[in-house]
Amino acid sequence: MAKKTKNLKEIARKLIVKTSPKSFVSEQFRGARTNINFSMPDGELKTLLVTSSLPGEGKSTTSANLAYLFAQEGKRVILIDGDMRKPTVHYTFHLTNTIGLSNVLTKKVSVMDALNETDLENLQIITSGPIPPNPAELLTASSMDDMITTLKETYDLIIFDAPPVLSVTDSQILANKSDGTVLVISAGDTDKVSALKAKELLLASKAKIIGTVLNNFKLEKDHHYYQYYGTGE
Ligand SMILES: Nc1ncnc2c1ncn2[C@@H]1O[C@H](COP(=O)(O)OP(=O)(O)OP(=O)(O)O)[C@@H](O)[C@H]1O
Ligand SMILES: [Mg+2]
């Protein structure tokens, strides 16, 4: 029983744009990448936040797949697990999570020492690091701005995975530091009120919502899929 659960988890964490690049879902993610590229003039989108209103809507799935696709098209990309409460990026990329964002923000390690390689030369990962008692406080520390400034020297695009907007303030803090925010909406789960409330909170933190990803969990004969809408409306 336990083994079955583990297997299901592993399957669920597969990076679909890598394992099934020709699938319908991967095609939708490439569409999202194109739309994000068109959403802002060249060079202005250096930091991208992927978030959603509620837990489990597909933030981590979306941010990981987008990071992989942006790297595949030649951008130098760093994916940062900004969810220091329920981190999952290290599972997706099969990394250990002993050193990561929380260590950098508390100045225990340098950002360069927190980088992890992937199978793509121009995609690196910073995992969450050990779960700290005060994630929101860490995200507002000056070390966060220092880290972003340093990374901008090396990378074309910094992508943040994050906790849900309606649960904690972390996403609002990250949105304020990001050039663009993508809001993931789960077709089956996200109610309109939650989506609008999340949008309101993000805009209150001066987020620039560049689009939404509609993630549809409905498993109709395995036809779960993603769609992308180009506006934040
Ligand atoms: N379109 C989809 N079809 C099937 N499974 C999906 C889809 N999108 C995400 N999942 C799975 O649903 C689970 C939740 O997704 P994910 O971790 O991306 O959500 P999240 O918004 O990051 O959640 P959390 O709020 O807990 O961080 C994962 O196991 C993921 O693999
Ligand atoms: Mg997540």
PDB file of C-alpha atoms and ligand atoms in Angstrom:
ATOM      1  CA  MET A   1       0.000   0.000   0.000  1.00  0.00           C
ATOM      2  CA  ALA A   2       2.734   2.424   1.024  1.00  0.00           C
ATOM      3  CA  LYS A   3       4.715   1.534  -2.075  1.00  0.00           C
ATOM      4  CA  LYS A   4       1.747   2.250  -4.306  1.00  0.00           C
ATOM      5  CA  THR A   5       1.312   5.699  -2.772  1.00  0.00           C
ATOM      6  CA  LYS A   6       4.977   6.493  -3.323  1.00  0.00           C
ATOM      7  CA  ASN A   7       4.808   5.420  -6.953  1.00  0.00           C
ATOM      8  CA  LEU A   8       1.773   7.568  -7.580  1.00  0.00           C
ATOM      9  CA  LYS A   9       3.594  10.527  -6.061  1.00  0.00           C
ATOM     10  CA  GLU A  10       6.599   9.970  -8.277  1.00  0.00           C
ATOM     11  CA  ILE A  11       4.440   9.729 -11.372  1.00  0.00           C
ATOM     12  CA  ALA A  12       2.602  12.893 -10.404  1.00  0.00           C
ATOM     13  CA  ARG A  13       5.875  14.817 -10.031  1.00  0.00           C
ATOM     14  CA  LYS A  14       7.162  13.974 -13.499  1.00  0.00           C
ATOM     15  CA  LEU A  15       8.187  16.947 -15.561  1.00  0.00           C
ATOM     16  CA  ILE A  16       5.802  16.448 -18.435  1.00  0.00           C
ATOM     17  CA  VAL A  17       7.445  18.823 -20.934  1.00  0.00           C
ATOM     18  CA  LYS A  18      10.566  16.702 -20.552  1.00  0.00           C
ATOM     19  CA  THR A  19       9.079  13.215 -20.367  1.00  0.00           C
ATOM     20  CA  SER A  20       6.277  13.723 -22.923  1.00  0.00           C
ATOM     21  CA  PRO A  21       7.236  16.725 -25.041  1.00  0.00           C
ATOM     22  CA  LYS A  22       4.726  15.840 -27.744  1.00  0.00           C
ATOM     23  CA  SER A  23       1.761  15.501 -25.401  1.00  0.00           C
ATOM     24  CA  PHE A  24      -1.189  17.846 -25.467  1.00  0.00           C
ATOM     25  CA  VAL A  25      -0.272  19.207 -22.043  1.00  0.00           C
ATOM     26  CA  SER A  26       3.271  20.022 -23.177  1.00  0.00           C
ATOM     27  CA  GLU A  27       1.838  21.761 -26.207  1.00  0.00           C
ATOM     28  CA  GLN A  28      -0.301  23.901 -23.890  1.00  0.00           C
ATOM     29  CA  PHE A  29       2.729  24.769 -21.772  1.00  0.00           C
ATOM     30  CA  ARG A  30       4.634  25.837 -24.883  1.00  0.00           C
ATOM     31  CA  GLY A  31       1.664  28.051 -25.725  1.00  0.00           C
ATOM     32  CA  ALA A  32       1.885  29.579 -22.268  1.00  0.00           C
ATOM     33  CA  ARG A  33       5.598  30.207 -22.779  1.00  0.00           C
ATOM     34  CA  THR A  34       4.912  31.977 -26.069  1.00  0.00           C
ATOM     35  CA  ASN A  35       2.227  34.131 -24.488  1.00  0.00           C
ATOM     36  CA  ILE A  36       4.467  35.054 -21.566  1.00  0.00           C
ATOM     37  CA  ASN A  37       7.216  35.980 -24.029  1.00  0.00           C
ATOM     38  CA  PHE A  38       4.791  38.249 -25.854  1.00  0.00           C
ATOM     39  CA  SER A  39       3.361  39.721 -22.675  1.00  0.00           C
ATOM     40  CA  MET A  40       6.278  42.018 -21.974  1.00  0.00           C
ATOM     41  CA  PRO A  41       8.799  43.762 -24.172  1.00  0.00           C
ATOM     42  CA  ASP A  42      12.063  41.903 -24.581  1.00  0.00           C
ATOM     43  CA  GLY A  43      14.335  42.063 -21.574  1.00  0.00           C
ATOM     44  CA  GLU A  44      11.782  43.520 -19.195  1.00  0.00           C
ATOM     45  CA  LEU A  45      10.652  40.225 -17.761  1.00  0.00           C
ATOM     46  CA  LYS A  46      13.518  39.091 -15.566  1.00  0.00           C
ATOM     47  CA  THR A  47      11.573  37.843 -12.549  1.00  0.00           C
ATOM     48  CA  LEU A  48       8.411  35.785 -12.875  1.00  0.00           C
ATOM     49  CA  LEU A  49       6.168  34.611 -10.045  1.00  0.00           C
ATOM     50  CA  VAL A  50       3.840  31.645 -10.494  1.00  0.00           C
ATOM     51  CA  THR A  51       1.101  31.561  -7.897  1.00  0.00           C
ATOM     52  CA  SER A  52      -2.563  30.730  -7.289  1.00  0.00           C
ATOM     53  CA  SER A  53      -5.295  31.510  -4.807  1.00  0.00           C
ATOM     54  CA  LEU A  54      -5.519  28.146  -3.019  1.00  0.00           C
ATOM     55  CA  PRO A  55      -3.394  25.043  -2.286  1.00  0.00           C
ATOM     56  CA  GLY A  56      -2.976  22.326  -4.874  1.00  0.00           C
ATOM     57  CA  GLU A  57      -3.998  24.249  -7.978  1.00  0.00           C
ATOM     58  CA  GLY A  58      -0.823  23.541  -9.933  1.00  0.00           C
ATOM     59  CA  LYS A  59       1.656  26.307  -9.059  1.00  0.00           C
ATOM     60  CA  SER A  60       4.643  23.994  -8.673  1.00  0.00           C
ATOM     61  CA  THR A  61       3.759  21.952 -11.750  1.00  0.00           C
ATOM     62  CA  THR A  62       3.369  25.081 -13.849  1.00  0.00           C
ATOM     63  CA  SER A  63       6.508  26.848 -12.612  1.00  0.00           C
ATOM     64  CA  ALA A  64       8.703  23.759 -13.099  1.00  0.00           C
ATOM     65  CA  ASN A  65       7.455  23.040 -16.611  1.00  0.00           C
ATOM     66  CA  LEU A  66       7.720  26.683 -17.656  1.00  0.00           C
ATOM     67  CA  ALA A  67      11.257  26.918 -16.261  1.00  0.00           C
ATOM     68  CA  TYR A  68      12.248  23.870 -18.294  1.00  0.00           C
ATOM     69  CA  LEU A  69      10.678  25.264 -21.466  1.00  0.00           C
ATOM     70  CA  PHE A  70      12.244  28.713 -21.128  1.00  0.00           C
ATOM     71  CA  ALA A  71      15.629  27.048 -20.641  1.00  0.00           C
ATOM     72  CA  GLN A  72      15.013  24.828 -23.650  1.00  0.00           C
ATOM     73  CA  GLU A  73      14.460  27.857 -25.842  1.00  0.00           C
ATOM     74  CA  GLY A  74      17.869  29.142 -24.810  1.00  0.00           C
ATOM     75  CA  LYS A  75      17.234  31.441 -21.871  1.00  0.00           C
ATOM     76  CA  ARG A  76      19.473  31.145 -18.816  1.00  0.00           C
ATOM     77  CA  VAL A  77      16.872  30.267 -16.194  1.00  0.00           C
ATOM     78  CA  ILE A  78      16.888  29.840 -12.432  1.00  0.00           C
ATOM     79  CA  LEU A  79      13.882  28.255 -10.737  1.00  0.00           C
ATOM     80  CA  ILE A  80      13.604  29.127  -7.054  1.00  0.00           C
ATOM     81  CA  ASP A  81      11.346  27.290  -4.636  1.00  0.00           C
ATOM     82  CA  GLY A  82       9.809  30.298  -2.917  1.00  0.00           C
ATOM     83  CA  ASP A  83       7.415  28.019  -1.081  1.00  0.00           C
ATOM     84  CA  MET A  84       9.309  27.611   2.177  1.00  0.00           C
ATOM     85  CA  ARG A  85       6.209  26.110   3.799  1.00  0.00           C
ATOM     86  CA  LYS A  86       5.374  23.190   1.494  1.00  0.00           C
ATOM     87  CA  PRO A  87       8.332  22.930  -0.870  1.00  0.00           C
ATOM     88  CA  THR A  88       8.246  20.456  -3.767  1.00  0.00           C
ATOM     89  CA  VAL A  89      10.751  21.663  -6.396  1.00  0.00           C
ATOM     90  CA  HIS A  90      13.419  19.305  -5.038  1.00  0.00           C
ATOM     91  CA  TYR A  91      11.094  16.340  -5.641  1.00  0.00           C
ATOM     92  CA  THR A  92      10.436  17.338  -9.236  1.00  0.00           C
ATOM     93  CA  PHE A  93      14.153  17.717 -10.011  1.00  0.00           C
ATOM     94  CA  HIS A  94      15.330  14.868  -7.749  1.00  0.00           C
ATOM     95  CA  LEU A  95      17.493  17.070  -5.550  1.00  0.00           C
ATOM     96  CA  THR A  96      18.294  17.099  -1.860  1.00  0.00           C
ATOM     97  CA  ASN A  97      16.932  20.035   0.064  1.00  0.00           C
ATOM     98  CA  THR A  98      19.575  20.539   2.726  1.00  0.00           C
ATOM     99  CA  ILE A  99      20.790  23.852   1.297  1.00  0.00           C
ATOM    100  CA  GLY A 100      18.475  26.319  -0.369  1.00  0.00           C
ATOM    101  CA  LEU A 101      16.655  29.624  -0.267  1.00  0.00           C
ATOM    102  CA  SER A 102      16.193  29.738   3.518  1.00  0.00           C
ATOM    103  CA  ASN A 103      19.972  29.361   4.013  1.00  0.00           C
ATOM    104  CA  VAL A 104      20.712  32.123   1.508  1.00  0.00           C
ATOM    105  CA  LEU A 105      18.193  34.493   3.065  1.00  0.00           C
ATOM    106  CA  THR A 106      19.586  33.926   6.557  1.00  0.00           C
ATOM    107  CA  LYS A 107      23.057  34.499   5.070  1.00  0.00           C
ATOM    108  CA  LYS A 108      24.291  31.046   6.045  1.00  0.00           C
ATOM    109  CA  VAL A 109      25.434  30.305   2.490  1.00  0.00           C
ATOM    110  CA  SER A 110      26.132  32.365  -0.593  1.00  0.00           C
ATOM    111  CA  VAL A 111      23.671  32.191  -3.449  1.00  0.00           C
ATOM    112  CA  MET A 112      26.312  30.558  -5.661  1.00  0.00           C
ATOM    113  CA  ASP A 113      26.624  27.723  -3.131  1.00  0.00           C
ATOM    114  CA  ALA A 114      22.876  27.096  -3.264  1.00  0.00           C
ATOM    115  CA  LEU A 115      22.705  26.457  -7.025  1.00  0.00           C
ATOM    116  CA  ASN A 116      21.784  22.997  -8.275  1.00  0.00           C
ATOM    117  CA  GLU A 117      22.421  21.739 -11.787  1.00  0.00           C
ATOM    118  CA  THR A 118      19.812  20.018 -13.947  1.00  0.00           C
ATOM    119  CA  ASP A 119      20.058  18.037 -17.162  1.00  0.00           C
ATOM    120  CA  LEU A 120      19.751  21.325 -19.051  1.00  0.00           C
ATOM    121  CA  GLU A 121      22.937  23.348 -19.003  1.00  0.00           C
ATOM    122  CA  ASN A 122      21.132  26.683 -18.703  1.00  0.00           C
ATOM    123  CA  LEU A 123      18.580  25.653 -16.061  1.00  0.00           C
ATOM    124  CA  GLN A 124      19.613  25.831 -12.421  1.00  0.00           C
ATOM    125  CA  ILE A 125      17.527  25.343  -9.290  1.00  0.00           C
ATOM    126  CA  ILE A 126      17.504  26.798  -5.807  1.00  0.00           C
ATOM    127  CA  THR A 127      15.422  24.558  -3.543  1.00  0.00           C
ATOM    128  CA  SER A 128      13.592  25.958  -0.522  1.00  0.00           C
ATOM    129  CA  GLY A 129      16.184  24.836   1.996  1.00  0.00           C
ATOM    130  CA  PRO A 130      15.142  23.751   5.511  1.00  0.00           C
ATOM    131  CA  ILE A 131      11.687  25.063   6.409  1.00  0.00           C
ATOM    132  CA  PRO A 132      12.188  28.225   8.487  1.00  0.00           C
ATOM    133  CA  PRO A 133       9.820  29.427  11.232  1.00  0.00           C
ATOM    134  CA  ASN A 134       9.327  32.803   9.537  1.00  0.00           C
ATOM    135  CA  PRO A 135       9.159  32.481   5.724  1.00  0.00           C
ATOM    136  CA  ALA A 136       7.402  35.799   5.077  1.00  0.00           C
ATOM    137  CA  GLU A 137       9.916  37.666   7.198  1.00  0.00           C
ATOM    138  CA  LEU A 138      12.793  36.084   5.292  1.00  0.00           C
ATOM    139  CA  LEU A 139      11.274  37.091   1.954  1.00  0.00           C
ATOM    140  CA  THR A 140      11.194  40.736   3.039  1.00  0.00           C
ATOM    141  CA  ALA A 141      14.816  40.722   4.244  1.00  0.00           C
ATOM    142  CA  SER A 142      17.389  42.752   2.341  1.00  0.00           C
ATOM    143  CA  SER A 143      19.206  39.493   1.588  1.00  0.00           C
ATOM    144  CA  MET A 144      16.302  38.639  -0.735  1.00  0.00           C
ATOM    145  CA  ASP A 145      16.861  41.772  -2.816  1.00  0.00           C
ATOM    146  CA  ASP A 146      20.608  41.118  -2.786  1.00  0.00           C
ATOM    147  CA  MET A 147      20.025  37.594  -4.055  1.00  0.00           C
ATOM    148  CA  ILE A 148      17.784  38.771  -6.905  1.00  0.00           C
ATOM    149  CA  THR A 149      20.324  41.447  -7.902  1.00  0.00           C
ATOM    150  CA  THR A 150      23.135  38.872  -7.959  1.00  0.00           C
ATOM    151  CA  LEU A 151      21.111  36.352  -9.953  1.00  0.00           C
ATOM    152  CA  LYS A 152      20.071  38.945 -12.528  1.00  0.00           C
ATOM    153  CA  GLU A 153      23.746  39.277 -13.481  1.00  0.00           C
ATOM    154  CA  THR A 154      23.843  35.635 -14.583  1.00  0.00           C
ATOM    155  CA  TYR A 155      20.298  34.724 -15.535  1.00  0.00           C
ATOM    156  CA  ASP A 156      17.825  35.940 -18.133  1.00  0.00           C
ATOM    157  CA  LEU A 157      14.867  34.747 -16.118  1.00  0.00           C
ATOM    158  CA  ILE A 158      14.268  34.055 -12.421  1.00  0.00           C
ATOM    159  CA  ILE A 159      11.106  32.005 -11.792  1.00  0.00           C
ATOM    160  CA  PHE A 160       9.573  31.730  -8.314  1.00  0.00           C
ATOM    161  CA  ASP A 161       7.292  28.948  -7.173  1.00  0.00           C
ATOM    162  CA  ALA A 162       5.217  30.140  -4.197  1.00  0.00           C
ATOM    163  CA  PRO A 163       2.582  29.290  -1.589  1.00  0.00           C
ATOM    164  CA  PRO A 164      -1.077  30.166  -2.259  1.00  0.00           C
ATOM    165  CA  VAL A 165      -2.082  33.825  -2.133  1.00  0.00           C
ATOM    166  CA  LEU A 166      -5.105  33.381   0.122  1.00  0.00           C
ATOM    167  CA  SER A 167      -3.226  31.343   2.751  1.00  0.00           C
ATOM    168  CA  VAL A 168      -0.181  33.471   3.543  1.00  0.00           C
ATOM    169  CA  THR A 169       1.398  36.770   2.487  1.00  0.00           C
ATOM    170  CA  ASP A 170       4.484  35.214   0.846  1.00  0.00           C
ATOM    171  CA  SER A 171       3.117  35.418  -2.703  1.00  0.00           C
ATOM    172  CA  GLN A 172       2.236  39.070  -2.291  1.00  0.00           C
ATOM    173  CA  ILE A 173       5.772  39.793  -1.136  1.00  0.00           C
ATOM    174  CA  LEU A 174       7.204  37.867  -4.078  1.00  0.00           C
ATOM    175  CA  ALA A 175       4.770  39.484  -6.527  1.00  0.00           C
ATOM    176  CA  ASN A 176       5.979  42.888  -5.423  1.00  0.00           C
ATOM    177  CA  LYS A 177       9.546  41.856  -6.271  1.00  0.00           C
ATOM    178  CA  SER A 178       8.642  40.244  -9.604  1.00  0.00           C
ATOM    179  CA  ASP A 179       8.302  41.865 -13.013  1.00  0.00           C
ATOM    180  CA  GLY A 180       5.397  39.584 -13.877  1.00  0.00           C
ATOM    181  CA  THR A 181       2.985  37.256 -12.095  1.00  0.00           C
ATOM    182  CA  VAL A 182       1.143  34.281 -13.567  1.00  0.00           C
ATOM    183  CA  LEU A 183      -1.978  33.191 -11.719  1.00  0.00           C
ATOM    184  CA  VAL A 184      -2.820  29.503 -11.932  1.00  0.00           C
ATOM    185  CA  ILE A 185      -6.506  28.684 -11.824  1.00  0.00           C
ATOM    186  CA  SER A 186      -7.780  25.151 -11.423  1.00  0.00           C
ATOM    187  CA  ALA A 187     -10.845  24.727 -13.604  1.00  0.00           C
ATOM    188  CA  GLY A 188     -12.397  22.166 -11.322  1.00  0.00           C
ATOM    189  CA  ASP A 189     -11.514  23.727  -7.993  1.00  0.00           C
ATOM    190  CA  THR A 190     -10.942  27.455  -8.046  1.00  0.00           C
ATOM    191  CA  ASP A 191     -14.135  29.384  -7.438  1.00  0.00           C
ATOM    192  CA  LYS A 192     -14.510  32.806  -8.961  1.00  0.00           C
ATOM    193  CA  VAL A 193     -14.540  34.563  -5.593  1.00  0.00           C
ATOM    194  CA  SER A 194     -11.170  33.052  -4.613  1.00  0.00           C
ATOM    195  CA  ALA A 195      -9.596  33.889  -7.964  1.00  0.00           C
ATOM    196  CA  LEU A 196     -10.820  37.477  -7.790  1.00  0.00           C
ATOM    197  CA  LYS A 197      -9.720  37.844  -4.167  1.00  0.00           C
ATOM    198  CA  ALA A 198      -6.249  36.553  -5.072  1.00  0.00           C
ATOM    199  CA  LYS A 199      -6.083  38.961  -7.995  1.00  0.00           C
ATOM    200  CA  GLU A 200      -7.108  41.820  -5.705  1.00  0.00           C
ATOM    201  CA  LEU A 201      -4.429  40.967  -3.118  1.00  0.00           C
ATOM    202  CA  LEU A 202      -1.768  40.652  -5.793  1.00  0.00           C
ATOM    203  CA  LEU A 203      -2.693  43.954  -7.392  1.00  0.00           C
ATOM    204  CA  ALA A 204      -2.627  45.571  -3.935  1.00  0.00           C
ATOM    205  CA  SER A 205       1.030  44.513  -3.729  1.00  0.00           C
ATOM    206  CA  LYS A 206       1.660  46.118  -7.109  1.00  0.00           C
ATOM    207  CA  ALA A 207       1.877  42.811  -8.936  1.00  0.00           C
ATOM    208  CA  LYS A 208       1.814  42.910 -12.693  1.00  0.00           C
ATOM    209  CA  ILE A 209      -0.443  39.988 -13.559  1.00  0.00           C
ATOM    210  CA  ILE A 210       0.588  39.028 -17.066  1.00  0.00           C
ATOM    211  CA  GLY A 211      -1.714  36.050 -17.494  1.00  0.00           C
ATOM    212  CA  THR A 212      -3.479  33.081 -16.050  1.00  0.00           C
ATOM    213  CA  VAL A 213      -2.895  29.394 -16.601  1.00  0.00           C
ATOM    214  CA  LEU A 214      -6.056  27.349 -16.475  1.00  0.00           C
ATOM    215  CA  ASN A 215      -5.142  24.014 -15.015  1.00  0.00           C
ATOM    216  CA  ASN A 216      -7.853  21.438 -15.370  1.00  0.00           C
ATOM    217  CA  PHE A 217      -7.583  18.530 -13.000  1.00  0.00           C
ATOM    218  CA  LYS A 218     -10.615  16.757 -14.419  1.00  0.00           C
ATOM    219  CA  LEU A 219      -9.476  13.276 -15.275  1.00  0.00           C
ATOM    220  CA  GLU A 220     -11.830  12.355 -18.076  1.00  0.00           C
ATOM    221  CA  LYS A 221     -10.219   9.242 -19.468  1.00  0.00           C
ATOM    222  CA  ASP A 222      -6.788  10.746 -18.757  1.00  0.00           C
ATOM    223  CA  HIS A 223      -7.569  13.937 -20.615  1.00  0.00           C
ATOM    224  CA  HIS A 224      -6.478  16.361 -17.957  1.00  0.00           C
ATOM    225  CA  TYR A 225      -5.059  19.430 -19.527  1.00  0.00           C
ATOM    226  CA  TYR A 226      -3.923  22.998 -19.305  1.00  0.00           C
ATOM    227  CA  GLN A 227      -5.086  26.029 -21.192  1.00  0.00           C
ATOM    228  CA  TYR A 228      -3.658  29.486 -21.264  1.00  0.00           C
ATOM    229  CA  TYR A 229      -5.379  32.813 -21.402  1.00  0.00           C
ATOM    230  CA  GLY A 230      -3.322  35.816 -22.317  1.00  0.00           C
ATOM    231  CA  THR A 231      -4.781  38.369 -19.940  1.00  0.00           C
ATOM    232  CA  GLY A 232      -5.100  38.761 -16.202  1.00  0.00           C
ATOM    233  CA  GLU A 233      -8.836  39.391 -16.454  1.00  0.00           C
TER     234      GLU A 233
HETATM  235  N1  LIG B   1      -3.238  19.140 -14.904  1.00  0.00           N
HETATM  236  C1  LIG B   1      -2.918  18.210 -14.013  1.00  0.00           C
HETATM  237  N2  LIG B   1      -3.315  16.953 -14.182  1.00  0.00           N
HETATM  238  C2  LIG B   1      -3.042  16.008 -13.269  1.00  0.00           C
HETATM  239  N3  LIG B   1      -2.350  16.223 -12.143  1.00  0.00           N
HETATM  240  C3  LIG B   1      -1.925  17.459 -11.913  1.00  0.00           C
HETATM  241  C4  LIG B   1      -2.156  18.525 -12.837  1.00  0.00           C
HETATM  242  N4  LIG B   1      -1.593  19.649 -12.326  1.00  0.00           N
HETATM  243  C5  LIG B   1      -1.037  19.290 -11.151  1.00  0.00           C
HETATM  244  N5  LIG B   1      -1.216  17.993 -10.906  1.00  0.00           N
HETATM  245  C6  LIG B   1      -0.800  17.258  -9.689  1.00  0.00           C
HETATM  246  O1  LIG B   1      -1.561  17.772  -8.602  1.00  0.00           O
HETATM  247  C7  LIG B   1      -0.756  17.910  -7.431  1.00  0.00           C
HETATM  248  C8  LIG B   1      -0.745  19.368  -6.989  1.00  0.00           C
HETATM  249  O2  LIG B   1      -0.073  20.126  -7.989  1.00  0.00           O
HETATM  250  P1  LIG B   1       1.048  21.183  -7.616  1.00  0.00           P
HETATM  251  O3  LIG B   1       1.968  20.645  -6.594  1.00  0.00           O
HETATM  252  O4  LIG B   1       1.623  21.684  -8.885  1.00  0.00           O
HETATM  253  O5  LIG B   1       0.103  22.288  -6.975  1.00  0.00           O
HETATM  254  P2  LIG B   1       0.524  23.523  -6.085  1.00  0.00           P
HETATM  255  O6  LIG B   1      -0.431  24.614  -6.418  1.00  0.00           O
HETATM  256  O7  LIG B   1       1.949  23.802  -6.211  1.00  0.00           O
HETATM  257  O8  LIG B   1       0.184  22.966  -4.628  1.00  0.00           O
HETATM  258  P3  LIG B   1       0.628  23.614  -3.210  1.00  0.00           P
HETATM  259  O9  LIG B   1      -0.349  24.734  -2.967  1.00  0.00           O
HETATM  260  O10 LIG B   1       0.473  22.480  -2.274  1.00  0.00           O
HETATM  261  O11 LIG B   1       2.020  24.093  -3.353  1.00  0.00           O
HETATM  262  C9  LIG B   1       0.619  17.370  -7.814  1.00  0.00           C
HETATM  263  O12 LIG B   1       0.705  16.027  -7.436  1.00  0.00           O
HETATM  264  C10 LIG B   1       0.649  17.517  -9.335  1.00  0.00           C
HETATM  265  O13 LIG B   1       1.516  16.591  -9.951  1.00  0.00           O
HETATM  266 MG    MG B   2       3.452  23.942  -4.755  1.00  0.00          MG
END
